[in-house]
XYZ file of C-alpha atoms in Angstrom:
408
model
C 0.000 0.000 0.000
C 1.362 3.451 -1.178
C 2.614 5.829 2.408
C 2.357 8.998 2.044
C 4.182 11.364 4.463
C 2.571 15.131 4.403
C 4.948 18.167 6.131
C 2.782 21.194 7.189
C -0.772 22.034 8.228
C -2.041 24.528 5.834
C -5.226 23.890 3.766
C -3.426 22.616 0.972
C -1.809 19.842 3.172
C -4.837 19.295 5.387
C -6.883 19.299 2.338
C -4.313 16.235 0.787
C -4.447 14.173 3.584
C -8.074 14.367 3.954
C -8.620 13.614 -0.074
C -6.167 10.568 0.722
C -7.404 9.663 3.824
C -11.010 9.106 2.132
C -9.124 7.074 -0.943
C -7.785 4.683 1.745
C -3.838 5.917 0.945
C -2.107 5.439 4.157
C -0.738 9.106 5.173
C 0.793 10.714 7.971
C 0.836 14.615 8.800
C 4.210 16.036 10.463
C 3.514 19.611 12.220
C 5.559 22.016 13.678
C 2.407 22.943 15.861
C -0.252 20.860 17.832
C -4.357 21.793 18.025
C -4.001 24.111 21.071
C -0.627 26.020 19.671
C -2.463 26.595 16.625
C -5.576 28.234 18.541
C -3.423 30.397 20.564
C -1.405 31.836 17.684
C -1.101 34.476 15.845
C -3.391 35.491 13.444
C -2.795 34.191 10.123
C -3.455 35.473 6.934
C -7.165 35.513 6.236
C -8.714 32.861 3.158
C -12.060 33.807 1.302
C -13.165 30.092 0.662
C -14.591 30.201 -2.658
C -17.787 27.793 -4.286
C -15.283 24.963 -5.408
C -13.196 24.844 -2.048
C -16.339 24.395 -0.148
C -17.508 21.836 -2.274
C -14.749 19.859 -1.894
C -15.061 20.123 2.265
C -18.478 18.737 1.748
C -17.393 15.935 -0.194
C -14.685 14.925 2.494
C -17.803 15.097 4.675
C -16.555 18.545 6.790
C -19.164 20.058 8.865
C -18.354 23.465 8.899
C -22.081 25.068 9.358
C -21.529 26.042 12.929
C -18.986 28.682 12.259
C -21.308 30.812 10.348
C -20.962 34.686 10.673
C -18.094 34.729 8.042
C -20.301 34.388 4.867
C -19.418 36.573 2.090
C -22.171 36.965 -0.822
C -21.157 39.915 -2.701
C -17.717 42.317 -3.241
C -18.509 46.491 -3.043
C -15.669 47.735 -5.107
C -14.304 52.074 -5.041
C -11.847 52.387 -7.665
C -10.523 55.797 -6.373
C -10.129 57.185 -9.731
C -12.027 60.249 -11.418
C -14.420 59.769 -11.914
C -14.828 57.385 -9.351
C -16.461 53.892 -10.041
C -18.505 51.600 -7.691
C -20.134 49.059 -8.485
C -21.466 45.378 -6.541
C -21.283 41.916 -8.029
C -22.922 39.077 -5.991
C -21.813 35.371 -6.153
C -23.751 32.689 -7.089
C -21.839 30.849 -4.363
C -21.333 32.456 -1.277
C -17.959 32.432 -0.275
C -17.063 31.947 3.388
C -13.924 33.546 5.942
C -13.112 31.438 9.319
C -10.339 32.283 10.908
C -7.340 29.860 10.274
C -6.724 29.257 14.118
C -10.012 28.362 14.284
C -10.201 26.172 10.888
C -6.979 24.242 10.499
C -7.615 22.842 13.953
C -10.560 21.720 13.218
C -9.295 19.544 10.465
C -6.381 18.270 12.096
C -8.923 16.933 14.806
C -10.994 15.523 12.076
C -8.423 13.757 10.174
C -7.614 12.556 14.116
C -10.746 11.266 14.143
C -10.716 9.069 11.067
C -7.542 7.395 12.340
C -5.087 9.841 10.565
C -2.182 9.753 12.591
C 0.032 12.870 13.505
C 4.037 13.450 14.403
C 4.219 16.898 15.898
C 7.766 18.610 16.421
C 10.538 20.561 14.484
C 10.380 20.657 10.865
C 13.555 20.899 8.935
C 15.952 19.062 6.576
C 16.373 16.528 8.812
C 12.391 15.835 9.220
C 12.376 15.877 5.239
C 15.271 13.027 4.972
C 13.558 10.972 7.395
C 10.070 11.103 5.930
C 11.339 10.524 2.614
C 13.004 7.160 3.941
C 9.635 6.484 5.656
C 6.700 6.692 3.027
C 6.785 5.980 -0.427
C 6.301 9.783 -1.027
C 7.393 12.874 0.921
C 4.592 16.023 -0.059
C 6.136 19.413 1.764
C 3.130 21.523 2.256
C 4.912 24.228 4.608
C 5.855 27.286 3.234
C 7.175 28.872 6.944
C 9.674 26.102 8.147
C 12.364 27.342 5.647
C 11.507 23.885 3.408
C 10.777 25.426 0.843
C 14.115 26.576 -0.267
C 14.916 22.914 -1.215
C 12.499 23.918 -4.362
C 14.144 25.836 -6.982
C 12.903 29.434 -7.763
C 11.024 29.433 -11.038
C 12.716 33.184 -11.888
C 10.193 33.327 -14.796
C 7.482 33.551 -12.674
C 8.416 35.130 -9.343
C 9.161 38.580 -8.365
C 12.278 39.796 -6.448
C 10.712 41.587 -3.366
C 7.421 42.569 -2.056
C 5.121 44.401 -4.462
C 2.920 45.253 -1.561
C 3.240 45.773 2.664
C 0.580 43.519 4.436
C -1.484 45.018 7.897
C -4.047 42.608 8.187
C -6.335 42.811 11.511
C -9.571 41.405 13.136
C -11.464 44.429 14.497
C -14.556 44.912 16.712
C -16.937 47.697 16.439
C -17.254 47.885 12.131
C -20.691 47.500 10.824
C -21.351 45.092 7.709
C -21.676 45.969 4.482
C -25.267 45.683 3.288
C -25.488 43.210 1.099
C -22.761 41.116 3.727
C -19.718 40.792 1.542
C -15.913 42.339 1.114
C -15.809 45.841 0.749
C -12.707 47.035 -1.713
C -11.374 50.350 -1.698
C -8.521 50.375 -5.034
C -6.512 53.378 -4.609
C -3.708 54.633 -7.019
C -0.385 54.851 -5.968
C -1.265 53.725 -2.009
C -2.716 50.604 -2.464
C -5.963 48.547 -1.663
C -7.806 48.418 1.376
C -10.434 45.218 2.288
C -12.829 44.465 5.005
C -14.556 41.184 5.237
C -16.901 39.529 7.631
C -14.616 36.109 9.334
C -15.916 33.987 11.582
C -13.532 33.817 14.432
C -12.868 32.961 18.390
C -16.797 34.137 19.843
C -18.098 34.631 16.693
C -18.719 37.144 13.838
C -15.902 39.598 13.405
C -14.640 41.995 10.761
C -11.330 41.187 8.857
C -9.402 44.185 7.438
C -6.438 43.946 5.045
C -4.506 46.734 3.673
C -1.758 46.053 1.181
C 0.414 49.136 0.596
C 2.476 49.646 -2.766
C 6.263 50.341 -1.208
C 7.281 53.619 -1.124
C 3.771 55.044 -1.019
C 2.348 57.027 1.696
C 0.570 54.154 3.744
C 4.134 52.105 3.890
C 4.708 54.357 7.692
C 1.713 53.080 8.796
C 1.988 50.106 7.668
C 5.724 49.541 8.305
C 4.966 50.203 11.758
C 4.846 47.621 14.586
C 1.538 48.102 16.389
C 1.639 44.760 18.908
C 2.245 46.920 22.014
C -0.326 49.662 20.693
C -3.572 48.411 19.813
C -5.218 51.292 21.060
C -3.237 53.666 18.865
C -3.530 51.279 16.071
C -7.214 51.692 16.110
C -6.889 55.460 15.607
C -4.122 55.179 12.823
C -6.539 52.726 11.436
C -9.489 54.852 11.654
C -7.776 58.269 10.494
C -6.347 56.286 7.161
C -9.706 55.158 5.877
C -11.418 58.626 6.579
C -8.186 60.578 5.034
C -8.521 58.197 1.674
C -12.541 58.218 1.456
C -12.758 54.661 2.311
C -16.801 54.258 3.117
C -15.717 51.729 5.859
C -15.134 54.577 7.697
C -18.692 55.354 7.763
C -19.737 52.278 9.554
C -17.363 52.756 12.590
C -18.464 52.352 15.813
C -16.171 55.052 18.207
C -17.348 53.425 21.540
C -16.507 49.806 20.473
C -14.118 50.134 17.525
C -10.442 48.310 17.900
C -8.477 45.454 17.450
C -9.612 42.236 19.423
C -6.531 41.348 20.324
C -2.925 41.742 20.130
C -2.679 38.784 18.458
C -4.920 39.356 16.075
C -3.015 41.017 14.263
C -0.278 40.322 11.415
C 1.861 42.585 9.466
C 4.469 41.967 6.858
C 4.964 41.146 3.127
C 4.807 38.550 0.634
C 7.159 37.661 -2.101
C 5.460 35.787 -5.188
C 7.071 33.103 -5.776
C 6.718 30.029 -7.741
C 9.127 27.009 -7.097
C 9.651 23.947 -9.270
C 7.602 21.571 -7.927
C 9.633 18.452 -7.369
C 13.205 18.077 -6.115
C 15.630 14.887 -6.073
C 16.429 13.790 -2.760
C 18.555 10.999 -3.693
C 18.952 7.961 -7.034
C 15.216 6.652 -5.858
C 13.946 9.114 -3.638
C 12.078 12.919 -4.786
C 10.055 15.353 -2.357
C 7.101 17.288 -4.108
C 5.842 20.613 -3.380
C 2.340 21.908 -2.465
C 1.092 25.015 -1.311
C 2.914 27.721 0.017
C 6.153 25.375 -0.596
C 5.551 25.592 -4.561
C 3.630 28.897 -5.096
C 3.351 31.801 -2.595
C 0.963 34.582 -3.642
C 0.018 37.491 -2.354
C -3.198 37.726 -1.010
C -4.950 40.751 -2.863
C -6.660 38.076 -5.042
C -7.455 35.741 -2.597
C -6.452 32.737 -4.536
C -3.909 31.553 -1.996
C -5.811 28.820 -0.174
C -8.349 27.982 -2.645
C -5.215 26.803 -5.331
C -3.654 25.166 -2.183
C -7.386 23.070 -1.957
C -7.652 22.539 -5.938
C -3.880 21.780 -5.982
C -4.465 18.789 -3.160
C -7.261 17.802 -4.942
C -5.176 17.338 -8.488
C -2.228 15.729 -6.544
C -4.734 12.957 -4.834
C -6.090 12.456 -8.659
C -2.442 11.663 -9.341
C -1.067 10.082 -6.158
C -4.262 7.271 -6.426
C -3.326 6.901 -10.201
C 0.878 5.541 -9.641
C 2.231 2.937 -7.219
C 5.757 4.294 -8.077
C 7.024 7.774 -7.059
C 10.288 8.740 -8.943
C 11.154 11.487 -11.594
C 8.247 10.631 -14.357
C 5.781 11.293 -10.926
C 7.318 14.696 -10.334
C 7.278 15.410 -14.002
C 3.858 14.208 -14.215
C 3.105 16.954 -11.341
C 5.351 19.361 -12.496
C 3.166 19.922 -15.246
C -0.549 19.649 -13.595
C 0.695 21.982 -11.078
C 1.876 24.667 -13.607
C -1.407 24.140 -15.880
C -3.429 24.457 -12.352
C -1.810 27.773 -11.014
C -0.739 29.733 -14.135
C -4.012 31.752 -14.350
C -3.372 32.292 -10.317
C -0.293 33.833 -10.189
C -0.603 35.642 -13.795
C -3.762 37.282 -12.525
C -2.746 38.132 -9.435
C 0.735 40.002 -10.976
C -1.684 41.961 -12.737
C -3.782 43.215 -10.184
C -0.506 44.080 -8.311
C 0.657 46.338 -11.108
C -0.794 49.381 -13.126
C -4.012 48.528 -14.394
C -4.335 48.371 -18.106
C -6.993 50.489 -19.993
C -8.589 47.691 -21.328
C -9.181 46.638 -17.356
C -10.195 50.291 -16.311
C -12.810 49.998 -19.112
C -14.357 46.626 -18.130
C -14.308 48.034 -14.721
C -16.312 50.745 -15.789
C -18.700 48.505 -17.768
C -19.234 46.350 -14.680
C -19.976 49.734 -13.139
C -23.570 50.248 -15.336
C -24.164 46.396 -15.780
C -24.934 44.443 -12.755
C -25.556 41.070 -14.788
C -21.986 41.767 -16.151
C -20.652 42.530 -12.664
C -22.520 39.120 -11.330
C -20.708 37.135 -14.073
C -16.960 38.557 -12.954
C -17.281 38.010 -9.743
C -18.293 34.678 -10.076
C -14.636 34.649 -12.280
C -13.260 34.770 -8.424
C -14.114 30.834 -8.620
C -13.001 30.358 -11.642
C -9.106 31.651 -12.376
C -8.776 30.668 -15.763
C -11.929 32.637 -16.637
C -10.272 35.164 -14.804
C -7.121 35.236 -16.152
C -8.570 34.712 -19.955
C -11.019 37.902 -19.687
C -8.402 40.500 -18.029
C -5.233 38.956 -19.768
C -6.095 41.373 -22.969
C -8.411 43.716 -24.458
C -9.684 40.810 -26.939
C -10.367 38.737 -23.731
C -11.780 41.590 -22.026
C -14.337 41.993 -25.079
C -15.026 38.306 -25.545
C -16.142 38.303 -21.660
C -18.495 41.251 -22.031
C -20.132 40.285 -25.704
C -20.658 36.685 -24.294
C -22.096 38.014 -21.596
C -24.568 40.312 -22.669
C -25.520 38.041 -25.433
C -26.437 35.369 -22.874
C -28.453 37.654 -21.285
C -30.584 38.570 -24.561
């Protein structure tokens, strides 16, 4: 019977040994961090699980209904351009936010439950050699333990630094948008700014996420370490979305507005990155890559930790389809992998740079068309469509002639 030996506890890898776990592939999960470590942490960046990823939690048979309060049925987007556009697209599936601490946890447990069985501990090199000797297959699925660097950089496709400066906070005292959904605020030369509803620790909270362009005039604010001021965070916070215009600041509640906690909140930055996705260990032995470990994105997309889902569910396909695990597997992954996540990390490059006019215009078409706007949001599930409608201004014309034709 093919062993499978899975190195992290992200969705990706949770998501893997799950899918395998169900196909009766005998797995184990190695973690830096157990159950109760993983509540008390930091906060980690926030996922908007899209229609796909949530089907594929209810075919592994997750119950997940109980942590409602982070459902997210539409996106209000400000381009803060002149003249301005807003405009609202709803999803045909909702998506949904819960809070990582509170989510990963929960499927550790689960995969507990169904007789998974868990080594937790250090991750490093040595980990990696001794998995590899262990199962037929070692899958690293950590992108923090510094594993990753066994995986060449794909130069190609990967940037050199940060194209944006992360603050990402759960705050009390911020009404909902009405319809619920992610507000967007896309502001020229400063960045983007994003609240969304997450379910978290007691509930129903609001997520915000500001991604600053370096250099621009949010990097101070954002640069700066707020752990030890949360109360002066909360002003900073407050006095940047009233300076830009940001209607989030119009559904502020002085008395009860600020972060939760200390903890819950994470700053930083994000390289992109895309790694090859297999590495030799030794004449018989290779190591694949999965989720953060092959392809870190940023998050202004939010395609992070639904690829990480789509990607486990492409590597099970493969996995439950070879008894043998040398250099044709990895090739055979190599290539699903970069078929999987080239609209991903394409679209999101684009969205980090200057906008194209041929974007700017189907932004403003989606700004007097709300079937049109429907139909790209829904895009948010599907990448490819995405990437093929915004990729050029024949794609961008195709999208909105196919869609207005549909509707006739």
């Amino acid at each position: 019977m093919t062993s499978v030996g899975i190195i992290g506890a992200g969705i990706a890898g949770l998501h893997l040994a799950l899918m395998l776990q169900q196909r009766g592939v005998e797995t184990q999960l190695y973690l830096e961090h157990g159950t109760d470590d993983m509540r008390k942490a930091r906060l980690r960046p926030m996922v908007c699980r899209f229609g796909q990823t949530q089907r594929r939690e209810r075919e592994l048979g997750l119950d997940l209904d109980h942590l409602d309060g982070g459902q997210v049925l539409c996106a209000h987007v400000h381009a803060h351009v002149e003249p301005p556009l807003r405009f609202r697209g709803d999803l045909t599936h909702p998506g949904s936010v819960i809070d990582l601490r509170v989510y990963l946890p929960l499927l550790v447990e689960e995969y507990m439950n169904r007789g998974g069985r868990t080594t937790v501990g250090t991750v490093d090199d040595e980990t990696l050699a001794k998995v590899s000797t262990v199962h037929d297959l070692a899958v690293v699925a950590t992108g923090v333990s510094g594993l990753a660097r066994r995986f060449p950089i794909d130069t190609s496709r990967s940037e050199t630094g940060p194209q944006r400066l992360l603050f990402t906070g759960i705050f009390d005292g911020i009404a909902d948008t009405d319809p619920v959904g992610q507000h967007v605020d896309l502001v020229p030369g400063c960045g983007e700014i994003f609240q969304i509803s997450v379910s978290t620790f007691g509930g129903r909270s609001t997520g915000l996420l500001i991604e600053a362009i370096p250099g621009g005039p949010w990097e101070p604010f954002v640069r700066r370490d707020w752990t030890d001021d949360i109360d002066g965070c909360a002003r900073a916070v407050r006095n940047l979305l009233t300076d830009y215009g940001s209607a989030i600041a119009s559904r502020i509640e002085p008395a009860t507005f600020g972060l939760r906690r200390p903890v819950d909140l994470l700053q930083g930055a994000v390289t992109p990155t895309v790694r090859q996705a297999w590495v030799q260990l030794d004449d018989d032995r290779i190591a694949v890559a999965l989720g953060d470990a092959a392809i870190l994105n940023d998050p202004i997309t939010g395609q992070g930790g639904n690829l990480g889902s789509a990607s486990a569910e492409a590597m099970t396909n493969l996995i439950t389809t070879h008894t043998e695990f040398h250099r044709e597997f990895g090739d055979r992954w190599q290539q699903q992998l970069t078929a999987l996540s080239e609209s991903v990390t394409e679209w999101a490059r684009a969205a980090l740079g200057q906008p194209e006019p041929h974007v700017i215009e189907l932004l403003q078409n989606l700004a007097t068309d709300q079937h049109l706007a429907n139909s790209y949001l829904d895009y948010f599930d599907d990448p490819r469509s995405m990437w093929a409608t915004i990729r050029s201004p024949a794609g961008t014309a195709a999208f909105v002639d196919s869609m207005r034709a549909a509707r006739i």
